[in-house]
Amino acid sequence: MDRKKTVAFHTLGCKLNYSETSTLGRMLENEGFMQKDFGEQADVYVINTCSVTDNADKECRHLVRRIQRKAPESLVVVTGCYAQLKPKEIAAIPGVDLVLGAAEKFNIGRHLAELSKGDSAKISSCEIEEVSGFVPTWSAGGRTRSFLKVQDGCDYNCSFCTIPMARGRSRSDLIENVIRNVEELGASGVREIVLTGVNLGDFGKLDQYNGQKENFLMLITALDKIRSIDRFRISSIEPNLLTNEIIEFVGMSQRFMPHFHVPLQSGSNRILGMMRRRYKRELYAERVQLIRTIMPHASIGVDVIVGFPGETEVEFNETFNFLHELDVSYFHVFTYSERPNTHALSLGPVVPVGLRHERNKILRNLSYLKSNAFTARHEGQVRKVLFESSKPSGVMEGYTDNYIKVSTPYRQEWWNQLIDWTIR
Ligand code: SF4
C-alpha cells in the first residue's frame, strides 16, 4: 500500500489566517494527505504568511531555512497576505517551491499535484483587483470554539494598512451558506463560534452573487436562531458600522455574548483623519456609552496604534486620556510601522522608533489596569465559562460570557461544558 503523503502547516498572523490554514488542512486531508506538526518530518510544508507582522520577510526566510535543514527534499509552499504582496521576493528565497496568492491558495491541492522539487519557485498569483471569490473557512482544532470566516477583504483605505492590497475587495458569504456551516460545526460538537472577517460590519456589501441584499444585522439575527450553538462572538467591528440596532440586538440575544472588540486606533481626531478612519472620537465614545447602558457587564476591547506619523506628545496624551476615561475592558496596542505602498509613508514627521515603543508600553500598562479593574468589578458574580483545554494534564482555561479568562486544574468532565463559575 502507498504511504500517505504528509503535510505540515505554519501560520503567522491573525485568527483569519488560522481559520484559513485549518480549512487548507482539511482540503488536503480530503485529497489523501495526513497532517503533521510543523516540527515533524513532512513531504510538504505550507507557510501561511501575514502582512501585518513586522518581520514577515525575516520570519518566512527563517522558517524556510529551518525546513531546508530538516527536510531538504520536501516541498515548501508559501501563501497568505505576504505572498500576495511580495510574490517575487518570496520566490527568490532559496528552498521555496511554490508561492500561492490570494486567489490561488484554495487550489493548493491541484497545484501540489503538479509540483516537484525544482530549481526555481513557481508563482501562482494574480493582481489583487481580480480576486473576487469567497471561500468560507473555519478553525476546528479544539472542537470547542471555532473561528468562522464569513467576510473577506476590505474597501476602506486606512492610510497605514496593506490588508486591502493583500486580500482584495470586501466580499462575503451568503447567510444561507453561513447557516449551513454553523449547523455543521454545531453537529461536530463546537459550542462557540467567533464570526471572523477583515471588515466584518461590511458583511453582505458586495453583490458578488448578483443583487445580494444582506447585511450584518440580518446575519446575526439568522444565526441567533440556531440552537446547536450556545455562543457566538463578533471578532471585531468598525465603530462606524457598529449600529445601535446591532448593539441592541446583542443586548437582547441569549446567544451573542456581551463582548465587543472595536478598533479605535487613535483618540485624536486629527490623527484619525490622517489615518483615513471613518469616524471621530465622539462617535466611538457614543458607541461605548450605548453598550454600557444596555450591557453594563459587557467586555469592550480596543485596538489602538501608537507612533503614527505626526503623532505629537499632546495627541498621544489625548489618546491616553480618552482611553483612561472610557469604560472599556482591555486594549490591543500596536506600534506603528512603515508598510510599503501605503499613504502613511508620505506623512510626517516620523515618530522615532524608541518613542513609539515607550508609548506602546504606557498604553499597555493602562490596558493592564483596565483589565484588572474590569475583572474586579465582577468579583463574586457567577458567570458561565466554556472550558476549552483538552489536555489531560495541567491547566484548563476558558472564558466567561463577557470574556474574562479563567483557569483551573484540568477536569475532564468540564471540557467543552458551560460551567457556573464564581469570578475571583
Ligand atoms: S478597515 Fe482599515 S485597517 Fe481595517 S482592514 Fe480595512 S483598511 Fe485595513
Short mmCIF file of C-alpha atoms and ligand atoms in Angstrom, two decimals:
data_model
loop_
_atom_site.label_atom_id
_atom_site.label_comp_id
_atom_site.label_asym_id
_atom_site.label_seq_id
_atom_site.Cartn_x
_atom_site.Cartn_y
_atom_site.Cartn_z
CA MET A 1 0.00 0.00 0.00
CA ASP A 2 1.24 3.51 -0.83
CA ARG A 3 2.37 5.58 2.12
CA LYS A 4 0.10 8.58 2.74
CA LYS A 5 1.65 11.91 1.82
CA THR A 6 2.16 14.24 4.73
CA VAL A 7 1.77 18.00 5.10
CA ALA A 8 2.67 20.41 7.91
CA PHE A 9 1.42 23.99 8.31
CA HIS A 10 2.78 27.06 10.00
CA THR A 11 0.55 30.10 10.40
CA LEU A 12 1.61 33.68 11.00
CA GLY A 13 -0.77 36.47 11.95
CA CYS A 14 -4.43 36.72 12.77
CA LYS A 15 -7.36 34.40 13.53
CA LEU A 16 -8.46 34.71 9.93
CA ASN A 17 -5.21 33.13 8.82
CA TYR A 18 -5.61 30.37 11.39
CA SER A 19 -9.10 29.59 10.15
CA GLU A 20 -7.82 29.52 6.56
CA THR A 21 -4.93 27.22 7.47
CA SER A 22 -7.39 24.93 9.20
CA THR A 23 -9.50 24.73 6.04
CA LEU A 24 -6.46 24.21 3.80
CA GLY A 25 -5.54 21.31 6.09
CA ARG A 26 -8.98 19.73 5.74
CA MET A 27 -8.89 20.21 1.97
CA LEU A 28 -5.58 18.37 1.72
CA GLU A 29 -6.78 15.64 4.08
CA ASN A 30 -9.68 15.10 1.69
CA GLU A 31 -7.12 14.67 -1.06
CA GLY A 32 -5.33 11.96 0.89
CA PHE A 33 -2.74 13.89 2.88
CA MET A 34 -2.06 13.29 6.54
CA GLN A 35 -1.33 16.32 8.73
CA LYS A 36 1.83 16.54 10.81
CA ASP A 37 3.13 19.09 13.29
CA PHE A 38 5.43 21.67 11.79
CA GLY A 39 8.31 20.34 13.89
CA GLU A 40 7.95 16.87 12.36
CA GLN A 41 9.09 15.44 9.02
CA ALA A 42 6.59 16.05 6.22
CA ASP A 43 6.50 15.78 2.44
CA VAL A 44 5.03 19.26 2.10
CA TYR A 45 5.41 22.33 4.32
CA VAL A 46 2.97 25.21 3.96
CA ILE A 47 3.70 28.63 5.47
CA ASN A 48 0.64 30.89 5.68
CA THR A 49 2.07 34.40 5.96
CA CYS A 50 0.80 37.72 7.25
CA SER A 51 1.46 41.25 6.01
CA VAL A 52 0.82 42.92 9.32
CA THR A 53 3.64 41.33 11.31
CA ASP A 54 6.73 43.48 11.27
CA ASN A 55 9.17 40.88 10.10
CA ALA A 56 7.10 38.90 7.60
CA ASP A 57 10.09 38.56 5.31
CA LYS A 58 12.55 37.60 8.04
CA GLU A 59 10.17 35.14 9.63
CA CYS A 60 9.46 33.49 6.31
CA ARG A 61 13.17 33.12 5.48
CA HIS A 62 13.84 31.71 8.91
CA LEU A 63 11.09 29.10 8.56
CA VAL A 64 12.23 28.05 5.09
CA ARG A 65 15.82 27.65 6.35
CA ARG A 66 14.55 25.50 9.22
CA ILE A 67 12.70 23.25 6.76
CA GLN A 68 15.70 23.02 4.47
CA ARG A 69 17.96 21.86 7.29
CA LYS A 70 15.46 19.28 8.46
CA ALA A 71 13.91 18.09 5.22
CA PRO A 72 15.77 19.33 2.13
CA GLU A 73 13.73 17.11 -0.21
CA SER A 74 10.34 18.33 1.00
CA LEU A 75 8.22 20.79 -0.94
CA VAL A 76 7.83 24.29 0.50
CA VAL A 77 4.71 26.33 -0.28
CA VAL A 78 4.25 29.93 0.86
CA THR A 79 0.83 31.56 0.80
CA GLY A 80 -1.17 34.24 2.65
CA CYS A 81 -1.09 38.04 2.67
CA TYR A 82 2.64 38.50 2.37
CA ALA A 83 2.75 36.02 -0.52
CA GLN A 84 0.16 38.13 -2.34
CA LEU A 85 2.05 41.37 -1.69
CA LYS A 86 5.60 40.19 -2.44
CA PRO A 87 5.48 37.02 -4.55
CA LYS A 88 8.80 37.61 -6.30
CA GLU A 89 10.73 38.28 -3.09
CA ILE A 90 9.36 35.08 -1.60
CA ALA A 91 10.03 33.04 -4.73
CA ALA A 92 13.67 34.21 -4.53
CA ILE A 93 14.13 32.64 -1.06
CA PRO A 94 16.25 29.51 -1.62
CA GLY A 95 14.17 26.41 -0.88
CA VAL A 96 10.73 27.83 -1.75
CA ASP A 97 8.96 25.76 -4.43
CA LEU A 98 5.58 27.44 -4.81
CA VAL A 99 4.10 30.84 -3.98
CA LEU A 100 0.29 31.00 -3.92
CA GLY A 101 -1.51 34.35 -4.00
CA ALA A 102 -4.92 35.23 -2.55
CA ALA A 103 -6.95 33.72 -5.41
CA GLU A 104 -4.97 30.50 -5.67
CA LYS A 105 -4.46 29.41 -2.09
CA PHE A 106 -7.61 27.31 -2.02
CA ASN A 107 -6.48 25.46 -5.14
CA ILE A 108 -3.47 24.19 -3.26
CA GLY A 109 -4.30 20.52 -3.93
CA ARG A 110 -4.27 20.98 -7.69
CA HIS A 111 -1.00 22.93 -7.54
CA LEU A 112 0.65 20.28 -5.37
CA ALA A 113 -0.36 17.54 -7.80
CA GLU A 114 1.66 19.30 -10.50
CA LEU A 115 4.64 20.27 -8.36
CA SER A 116 8.01 18.64 -7.98
CA LYS A 117 11.15 19.81 -6.24
CA GLY A 118 12.88 22.03 -8.77
CA ASP A 119 15.41 24.79 -9.08
CA SER A 120 13.17 27.80 -9.22
CA ALA A 121 9.94 28.54 -7.43
CA LYS A 122 6.64 28.68 -9.26
CA ILE A 123 4.44 31.69 -8.62
CA SER A 124 0.68 31.43 -8.97
CA SER A 125 -0.79 34.79 -8.22
CA CYS A 126 -2.83 37.48 -9.92
CA GLU A 127 -3.44 41.20 -9.41
CA ILE A 128 -5.44 41.71 -6.25
CA GLU A 129 -8.14 43.62 -8.19
CA GLU A 130 -9.00 40.36 -9.91
CA VAL A 131 -9.63 38.46 -6.68
CA SER A 132 -13.36 38.20 -6.19
CA GLY A 133 -14.33 34.74 -4.95
CA PHE A 134 -15.23 33.95 -1.37
CA VAL A 135 -14.21 30.72 0.32
CA PRO A 136 -15.64 30.14 3.80
CA THR A 137 -13.08 28.80 6.26
CA TRP A 138 -13.14 27.74 9.87
CA SER A 139 -10.78 26.55 12.55
CA ALA A 140 -11.70 23.29 14.18
CA GLY A 141 -8.64 22.43 16.23
CA GLY A 142 -10.02 22.27 19.76
CA ARG A 143 -13.63 21.32 18.89
CA THR A 144 -14.84 23.84 21.47
CA ARG A 145 -14.57 27.28 19.89
CA SER A 146 -14.28 27.81 16.17
CA PHE A 147 -13.33 30.91 14.18
CA LEU A 148 -15.63 31.06 11.17
CA LYS A 149 -14.78 33.40 8.29
CA VAL A 150 -17.92 34.99 6.89
CA GLN A 151 -16.38 38.02 5.18
CA ASP A 152 -13.06 38.78 3.47
CA GLY A 153 -11.28 41.81 2.02
CA CYS A 154 -11.85 45.50 2.68
CA ASP A 155 -12.95 48.54 0.66
CA TYR A 156 -11.67 51.07 3.18
CA ASN A 157 -8.33 52.71 2.59
CA CYS A 158 -6.87 53.40 6.00
CA SER A 159 -3.56 55.08 5.28
CA PHE A 160 -1.43 52.65 7.33
CA CYS A 161 -2.93 49.38 6.09
CA THR A 162 -1.87 46.89 3.43
CA ILE A 163 -4.67 44.41 4.03
CA PRO A 164 -6.86 45.61 1.11
CA MET A 165 -3.83 45.11 -1.17
CA ALA A 166 -3.30 41.60 0.20
CA ARG A 167 -6.90 40.42 0.48
CA GLY A 168 -8.78 42.43 -2.12
CA ARG A 169 -12.26 43.91 -2.16
CA SER A 170 -14.88 43.37 0.51
CA ARG A 171 -16.94 40.26 -0.16
CA SER A 172 -18.82 37.80 1.98
CA ASP A 173 -20.64 34.54 2.21
CA LEU A 174 -24.39 34.23 1.80
CA ILE A 175 -26.38 33.88 5.01
CA GLU A 176 -27.78 30.51 3.89
CA ASN A 177 -24.22 29.17 3.47
CA VAL A 178 -23.15 30.54 6.84
CA ILE A 179 -26.13 28.84 8.48
CA ARG A 180 -25.17 25.54 6.85
CA ASN A 181 -21.57 25.82 8.06
CA VAL A 182 -22.65 26.82 11.55
CA GLU A 183 -25.02 23.85 11.77
CA GLU A 184 -22.24 21.55 10.62
CA LEU A 185 -19.93 22.93 13.29
CA GLY A 186 -22.64 22.56 15.92
CA ALA A 187 -23.19 18.93 14.90
CA SER A 188 -19.46 18.27 15.26
CA GLY A 189 -19.53 19.37 18.91
CA VAL A 190 -18.41 23.01 18.65
CA ARG A 191 -20.16 25.13 21.31
CA GLU A 192 -18.91 28.60 20.45
CA ILE A 193 -18.36 30.35 17.13
CA VAL A 194 -16.39 33.55 16.64
CA LEU A 195 -17.56 35.34 13.48
CA THR A 196 -14.45 36.49 11.68
CA GLY A 197 -13.66 38.74 8.75
CA VAL A 198 -11.41 41.57 7.66
CA ASN A 199 -14.17 44.18 7.92
CA LEU A 200 -16.98 42.18 9.43
CA GLY A 201 -19.50 45.01 9.71
CA ASP A 202 -19.34 45.27 5.92
CA PHE A 203 -20.88 41.80 5.61
CA GLY A 204 -23.14 41.44 2.59
CA LYS A 205 -21.97 44.56 0.84
CA LEU A 206 -20.68 43.25 -2.46
CA ASP A 207 -23.21 41.93 -4.95
CA GLN A 208 -20.93 39.04 -5.80
CA TYR A 209 -23.99 36.83 -6.03
CA ASN A 210 -25.87 39.42 -8.07
CA GLY A 211 -28.19 41.57 -6.12
CA GLN A 212 -27.11 40.28 -2.71
CA LYS A 213 -29.06 42.33 -0.22
CA GLU A 214 -27.83 41.02 3.06
CA ASN A 215 -26.15 42.79 5.95
CA PHE A 216 -24.51 42.03 9.26
CA LEU A 217 -27.63 42.57 11.35
CA MET A 218 -29.52 40.10 9.14
CA LEU A 219 -26.68 37.62 9.58
CA ILE A 220 -26.64 37.73 13.37
CA THR A 221 -30.45 37.67 13.54
CA ALA A 222 -30.45 34.46 11.48
CA LEU A 223 -27.62 32.83 13.47
CA ASP A 224 -29.27 33.61 16.78
CA LYS A 225 -31.95 31.03 15.95
CA ILE A 226 -29.50 28.12 15.57
CA ARG A 227 -29.92 26.02 18.68
CA SER A 228 -26.93 23.74 18.29
CA ILE A 229 -24.51 26.59 19.06
CA ASP A 230 -24.52 28.04 22.57
CA ARG A 231 -22.41 31.10 21.98
CA PHE A 232 -21.45 33.49 19.22
CA ARG A 233 -18.91 36.29 19.37
CA ILE A 234 -18.21 39.10 16.92
CA SER A 235 -14.44 39.14 16.47
CA SER A 236 -14.08 42.84 15.67
CA ILE A 237 -16.27 45.54 14.16
CA GLU A 238 -15.52 49.08 12.98
CA PRO A 239 -17.18 51.72 15.21
CA ASN A 240 -18.94 53.37 12.26
CA LEU A 241 -20.51 50.00 11.33
CA LEU A 242 -21.49 49.05 14.87
CA THR A 243 -25.03 50.40 14.68
CA ASN A 244 -27.48 50.96 17.53
CA GLU A 245 -29.50 48.05 16.15
CA ILE A 246 -26.55 45.65 16.37
CA ILE A 247 -25.77 46.73 19.94
CA GLU A 248 -29.44 46.44 20.94
CA PHE A 249 -29.70 43.03 19.28
CA VAL A 250 -26.68 41.67 21.16
CA GLY A 251 -28.14 43.13 24.36
CA MET A 252 -31.30 41.03 23.89
CA SER A 253 -29.71 37.90 22.49
CA GLN A 254 -29.08 34.80 24.58
CA ARG A 255 -26.50 33.50 22.13
CA PHE A 256 -24.46 36.56 21.13
CA MET A 257 -22.09 37.19 24.01
CA PRO A 258 -21.77 40.60 25.67
CA HIS A 259 -18.35 41.15 24.16
CA PHE A 260 -17.31 43.73 21.56
CA HIS A 261 -13.95 44.42 20.02
CA VAL A 262 -13.94 47.83 18.37
CA PRO A 263 -10.86 49.37 16.72
CA LEU A 264 -10.21 52.94 17.84
CA GLN A 265 -6.62 53.41 16.55
CA SER A 266 -6.28 56.94 17.95
CA GLY A 267 -8.03 59.23 20.43
CA SER A 268 -7.04 62.31 18.42
CA ASN A 269 -9.40 63.44 15.69
CA ARG A 270 -6.55 64.92 13.66
CA ILE A 271 -4.68 61.60 13.67
CA LEU A 272 -7.90 59.69 12.88
CA GLY A 273 -8.27 61.95 9.85
CA MET A 274 -4.71 61.28 8.73
CA MET A 275 -5.33 57.58 9.21
CA ARG A 276 -8.40 57.96 6.95
CA ARG A 277 -10.59 56.35 9.55
CA ARG A 278 -14.31 56.84 9.02
CA TYR A 279 -15.34 58.20 12.43
CA LYS A 280 -14.31 60.68 15.08
CA ARG A 281 -13.56 60.00 18.72
CA GLU A 282 -17.01 61.34 19.69
CA LEU A 283 -18.74 58.56 17.73
CA TYR A 284 -16.51 55.99 19.39
CA ALA A 285 -17.40 57.31 22.84
CA GLU A 286 -21.11 57.17 21.93
CA ARG A 287 -20.82 53.51 20.88
CA VAL A 288 -19.15 52.61 24.18
CA GLN A 289 -21.77 54.58 26.08
CA LEU A 290 -24.64 52.75 24.40
CA ILE A 291 -23.05 49.34 25.02
CA ARG A 292 -22.59 50.23 28.68
CA THR A 293 -26.16 51.46 29.06
CA ILE A 294 -27.60 48.27 27.60
CA MET A 295 -24.97 45.81 28.88
CA PRO A 296 -23.13 47.17 31.93
CA HIS A 297 -21.32 43.84 32.21
CA ALA A 298 -20.09 43.69 28.55
CA SER A 299 -16.43 43.36 27.72
CA ILE A 300 -15.18 46.03 25.34
CA GLY A 301 -11.79 45.57 23.67
CA VAL A 302 -9.98 48.31 21.79
CA ASP A 303 -7.31 48.30 19.06
CA VAL A 304 -5.02 51.30 19.19
CA ILE A 305 -1.94 52.33 17.21
CA VAL A 306 0.84 54.43 18.71
CA GLY A 307 3.53 56.38 16.89
CA PHE A 308 1.58 57.10 13.71
CA PRO A 309 3.44 59.76 11.62
CA GLY A 310 2.81 63.20 13.03
CA GLU A 311 1.51 61.96 16.40
CA THR A 312 2.69 64.64 18.83
CA GLU A 313 3.10 64.26 22.57
CA VAL A 314 -0.11 66.21 23.01
CA GLU A 315 -2.00 63.90 20.63
CA PHE A 316 -0.65 60.79 22.27
CA ASN A 317 -1.81 62.18 25.61
CA GLU A 318 -5.21 62.83 24.06
CA THR A 319 -5.38 59.12 23.20
CA PHE A 320 -4.20 58.18 26.68
CA ASN A 321 -6.74 60.42 28.41
CA PHE A 322 -9.54 59.34 26.10
CA LEU A 323 -8.87 55.68 26.85
CA HIS A 324 -8.39 56.40 30.52
CA GLU A 325 -11.83 57.96 30.72
CA LEU A 326 -13.58 55.36 28.55
CA ASP A 327 -15.27 52.46 30.29
CA VAL A 328 -13.52 49.77 28.23
CA SER A 329 -12.02 46.45 29.32
CA TYR A 330 -8.71 45.90 27.51
CA PHE A 331 -6.66 47.15 24.55
CA HIS A 332 -4.54 45.60 21.86
CA VAL A 333 -1.76 48.11 21.37
CA PHE A 334 0.08 48.21 18.04
CA THR A 335 3.25 50.13 17.36
CA TYR A 336 3.03 51.89 14.01
CA SER A 337 5.48 50.53 11.49
CA GLU A 338 6.08 51.62 7.94
CA ARG A 339 4.50 49.49 5.21
CA PRO A 340 5.44 49.74 1.55
CA ASN A 341 2.91 51.37 -0.79
CA THR A 342 0.81 52.95 1.96
CA HIS A 343 -0.20 56.62 2.05
CA ALA A 344 1.06 56.96 5.63
CA LEU A 345 4.62 56.76 4.32
CA SER A 346 4.20 60.24 2.87
CA LEU A 347 3.05 61.68 6.20
CA GLY A 348 5.24 63.12 8.89
CA PRO A 349 7.08 63.93 10.94
CA VAL A 350 8.10 60.38 11.68
CA VAL A 351 7.92 59.41 15.37
CA PRO A 352 11.27 57.95 16.50
CA VAL A 353 11.02 54.19 16.98
CA GLY A 354 12.15 54.35 20.61
CA LEU A 355 9.38 56.82 21.40
CA ARG A 356 6.83 54.58 19.64
CA HIS A 357 7.84 51.73 21.94
CA GLU A 358 7.63 53.96 25.01
CA ARG A 359 4.11 54.98 24.05
CA ASN A 360 3.19 51.37 23.45
CA LYS A 361 4.37 50.48 26.95
CA ILE A 362 2.38 53.31 28.53
CA LEU A 363 -0.84 52.14 26.88
CA ARG A 364 -0.16 48.50 27.65
CA ASN A 365 0.18 49.43 31.30
CA LEU A 366 -3.12 51.29 31.15
CA SER A 367 -4.71 48.27 29.48
CA TYR A 368 -3.43 46.04 32.28
CA LEU A 369 -5.04 48.32 34.87
CA LYS A 370 -8.31 48.47 32.92
CA SER A 371 -8.45 44.74 32.53
CA ASN A 372 -7.82 44.15 36.25
CA ALA A 373 -10.44 46.72 37.16
CA PHE A 374 -12.93 45.07 34.80
CA THR A 375 -12.38 41.67 36.40
CA ALA A 376 -12.53 43.15 39.92
CA ARG A 377 -15.86 44.74 39.11
CA HIS A 378 -17.31 41.29 38.51
CA GLU A 379 -15.78 39.62 41.54
CA GLY A 380 -18.22 37.37 43.34
CA GLN A 381 -20.55 37.12 40.33
CA VAL A 382 -21.40 33.70 38.94
CA ARG A 383 -20.93 33.60 35.16
CA LYS A 384 -20.87 30.78 32.64
CA VAL A 385 -17.44 29.64 31.47
CA LEU A 386 -16.80 27.44 28.45
CA PHE A 387 -13.72 25.36 29.28
CA GLU A 388 -11.50 24.75 26.30
CA SER A 389 -8.30 22.93 27.03
CA SER A 390 -8.42 19.26 26.20
CA LYS A 391 -5.01 18.35 27.59
CA PRO A 392 -5.46 15.87 30.40
CA SER A 393 -2.54 17.38 32.30
CA GLY A 394 -2.04 20.82 33.68
CA VAL A 395 -4.36 23.75 33.43
CA MET A 396 -7.70 24.17 31.76
CA GLU A 397 -8.74 27.59 30.50
CA GLY A 398 -11.95 29.20 29.42
CA TYR A 399 -13.81 32.47 29.05
CA THR A 400 -16.87 33.85 30.74
CA ASP A 401 -19.67 35.19 28.57
CA ASN A 402 -18.10 38.63 28.99
CA TYR A 403 -14.64 37.45 28.08
CA ILE A 404 -12.91 37.17 31.44
CA LYS A 405 -10.28 34.47 31.15
CA VAL A 406 -10.27 31.91 33.94
CA SER A 407 -8.17 28.84 34.59
CA THR A 408 -8.40 25.80 36.81
CA PRO A 409 -6.64 22.43 37.18
CA TYR A 410 -7.78 20.04 34.44
CA ARG A 411 -11.09 18.26 34.96
CA GLN A 412 -12.17 16.10 32.09
CA GLU A 413 -15.89 16.40 32.84
CA TRP A 414 -15.69 20.17 32.43
CA TRP A 415 -14.13 20.14 28.98
CA ASN A 416 -16.42 21.74 26.37
CA GLN A 417 -19.07 22.37 29.03
CA LEU A 418 -20.63 25.62 30.19
CA ILE A 419 -19.87 25.73 33.88
CA ASP A 420 -21.15 28.19 36.50
CA TRP A 421 -18.05 29.93 37.78
CA THR A 422 -17.63 32.46 40.56
CA ILE A 423 -15.32 35.27 39.46
CA ARG A 424 -12.48 35.86 41.92
S1 SF4 B 1 -10.78 48.90 7.92
FE1 SF4 B 1 -8.83 49.96 7.57
S2 SF4 B 1 -7.42 48.92 8.98
FE2 SF4 B 1 -9.18 47.56 8.75
S3 SF4 B 1 -8.60 46.19 7.05
FE3 SF4 B 1 -9.77 47.88 6.16
S4 SF4 B 1 -8.19 49.33 5.51
FE4 SF4 B 1 -7.21 47.93 6.95
#
